[in-house]
Every structure is written in structure tokens, then in C-alpha cells.
Amino acid sequence: METAVNQGAPEVPIPLGVSHYLRRAHNALRQQITQHLERHDISMKHFHFLKALQFEDGVTQIELSRRVGVERATVTVVVEELERLGYVRRTRNKVDRRKMHVFLTAKGRRTRTALAETIAFAQDIALAGISAEEYAMFKFVLD
């Protein structure tokens, strides 16, 4: 015997909210960025870490976690991968031996151009058909 959920209740349409459109835009842009990064042999999961280190090299893993917006355990795994790939090196803090600082290697610093190109490429795609004023408003609203 089947029972209908909310039997007799009028059907209320479920609207597509802002998060739906932001997610669709994010997914489409992420796919383009991933393809662009692959040409430079950089994975998407490494992108945000390398980008953060380009802004300030030598931060602690805890600070890197905050800047990238991921859990500390994730930072440890990704930084270990980046270290194996030769993009970063880690050094222990001399005062507080629990802290590890992450530094870009020469190879890691050479990713700067590829990262900048990828960000410019993504901006061009994302902002196609959007005026500077509309983009400024978009940033203002989301901040």
C-alpha cells in the first residue's frame, strides 16, 4: 500500500535560490580552471595553496589552513603532496617546534605565471558580458 506524502496538501513550487545559481556558476568556472591548470601540470586541489603562498611565503600550516579555508588535516595532506612534487618545503619553527612553516621552492615560485594566467582566464570567462559597474556591485553585495 502506497501513501502519498502531504496527501491533499496543495503543491508548493520549490524556487531555485541564489545558492543554486552561484553553485552552477562555480561549477562551470571550476571546470574551465581545472582544464587550464592541467596544461601547466597543476591540480585544482593544489591551486589554492600555491596561490596563497604566492601572496605570502613562509606562513605556518595553521595560517595556510585559515587562508585557504580548509581543515588543518587537509592542509597537512596537501602540503605533503606539494612537498613530494617539489613545489614547497617545510621547516619547523625554532621557538615553537609544533609549528611548521611552508615555503615555496624555486619550482613553486615558477607557478606564479601559470596561476596568474589561470586567474585572468577565469575572470575573462566569468565576466563576459558583465560591465565594470555590475562587477563592482556584485563584489559589494557578496562582501
C-alpha positions as a printed Julia matrix, in Angstrom:
143×3 Matrix{Float64}:
  0.0    0.0     0.0
  1.47   3.34   -1.08
  0.9    6.53    0.82
  1.32   9.95   -0.71
  3.44  12.45    1.13
  1.39  15.5     2.17
 -1.72  13.92    0.68
 -4.3   16.59   -0.04
 -1.9   19.49    0.58
 -1.51  21.93   -2.33
  1.77  21.6    -4.19
  4.09  24.48   -3.43
  6.78  25.04   -6.05
 10.32  24.98   -4.75
 12.13  28.04   -6.1
 15.7   27.95   -7.32
 17.52  30.15   -4.84
 20.65  32.23   -5.13
 22.78  29.3    -3.98
 21.6   27.28   -7.0
 22.87  29.89   -9.45
 26.11  30.52   -7.55
 26.78  26.78   -7.48
 26.14  26.42  -11.23
 28.45  29.34  -11.96
 31.11  27.97   -9.59
 30.99  24.5   -11.16
 31.23  25.85  -14.71
 34.16  28.1   -13.81
 35.89  25.38  -11.81
 35.78  23.07  -14.84
 37.41  25.75  -17.02
 40.07  26.49  -14.38
 40.85  22.79  -13.94
 41.38  22.35  -17.68
 43.59  25.44  -17.83
 45.69  24.31  -14.85
 46.17  20.84  -16.35
 48.12  22.47  -19.19
 50.62  23.6   -16.54
 50.62  20.27  -14.66
 48.98  21.86  -11.62
 45.99  20.16  -10.0
 42.96  22.05   -8.78
 43.49  20.88   -5.21
 46.98  22.43   -5.21
 45.89  25.68   -6.89
 44.58  27.49   -3.8
 47.59  26.54   -1.68
 50.11  27.67   -4.29
 48.13  30.87   -4.82
 48.04  31.62   -1.07
 51.79  31.05   -0.78
 52.45  33.38   -3.72
 50.87  36.17   -1.64
 52.88  35.37    1.48
 55.53  32.71    1.62
 56.6   31.04    4.87
 53.27  31.04    6.69
 52.51  28.31    9.18
 50.34  25.38    8.18
 47.68  26.66   10.59
 47.69  30.07    8.9
 47.6   28.39    5.49
 44.56  26.44    6.66
 42.81  29.7     7.55
 43.75  31.43    4.3
 42.67  28.57    2.05
 39.6   27.79    4.14
 40.19  24.1     4.81
 40.71  21.9     7.86
 44.19  21.56    9.33
 44.3   17.86    8.49
 43.62  18.67    4.83
 46.48  21.18    4.83
 48.86  18.53    6.15
 47.93  16.08    3.39
 48.07  18.65    0.57
 51.31  20.25    1.79
 52.92  16.8     1.99
 51.87  16.22   -1.64
 53.22  19.62   -2.69
 56.47  18.82   -0.9
 56.79  15.46   -2.71
 56.14  17.24   -6.01
 58.88  19.78   -5.23
 56.64  22.88   -5.01
 57.18  23.58   -1.3
 59.46  22.83    1.6
 58.55  22.83    5.27
 60.65  23.99    8.18
 59.93  23.66   11.88
 59.64  26.87   13.91
 62.74  27.26   16.09
 60.79  28.74   19.03
 57.66  26.59   18.89
 58.66  23.2    17.49
 54.99  22.25   16.95
 54.63  24.85   14.18
 55.62  24.12   10.61
 56.26  26.94    8.12
 55.63  26.34    4.42
 57.88  27.93    1.81
 57.72  27.83   -1.96
 60.7   26.25   -3.68
 62.07  27.66   -6.96
 59.69  25.29   -8.76
 56.8   26.55   -6.64
 57.68  30.18   -7.38
 57.68  29.39  -11.11
 53.96  28.54  -10.87
 53.21  32.25  -10.36
 52.81  32.92  -14.1
 50.55  29.89  -14.62
 48.42  30.87  -11.62
 48.14  34.49  -12.79
 47.21  33.33  -16.31
 44.61  30.95  -14.9
 43.03  33.64  -12.74
 42.94  36.1   -15.68
 41.47  33.37  -17.91
 38.78  32.57  -15.32
 37.97  36.28  -14.87
 37.51  36.68  -18.63
 35.07  33.77  -18.75
 33.19  34.75  -15.6
 32.82  38.4   -16.54
 31.92  38.0   -20.21
 29.01  40.37  -20.84
 29.2   41.98  -17.39
 30.09  45.67  -17.08
 32.66  47.01  -14.63
 29.83  48.63  -12.67
 27.88  45.36  -12.45
 31.02  43.53  -11.3
 31.67  46.19   -8.64
 28.07  45.81   -7.42
 28.42  42.01   -7.41
 31.53  42.2    -5.21
 29.88  44.76   -2.93
 26.78  42.6    -2.46
 28.75  39.42   -1.77
 31.15  41.1     0.65
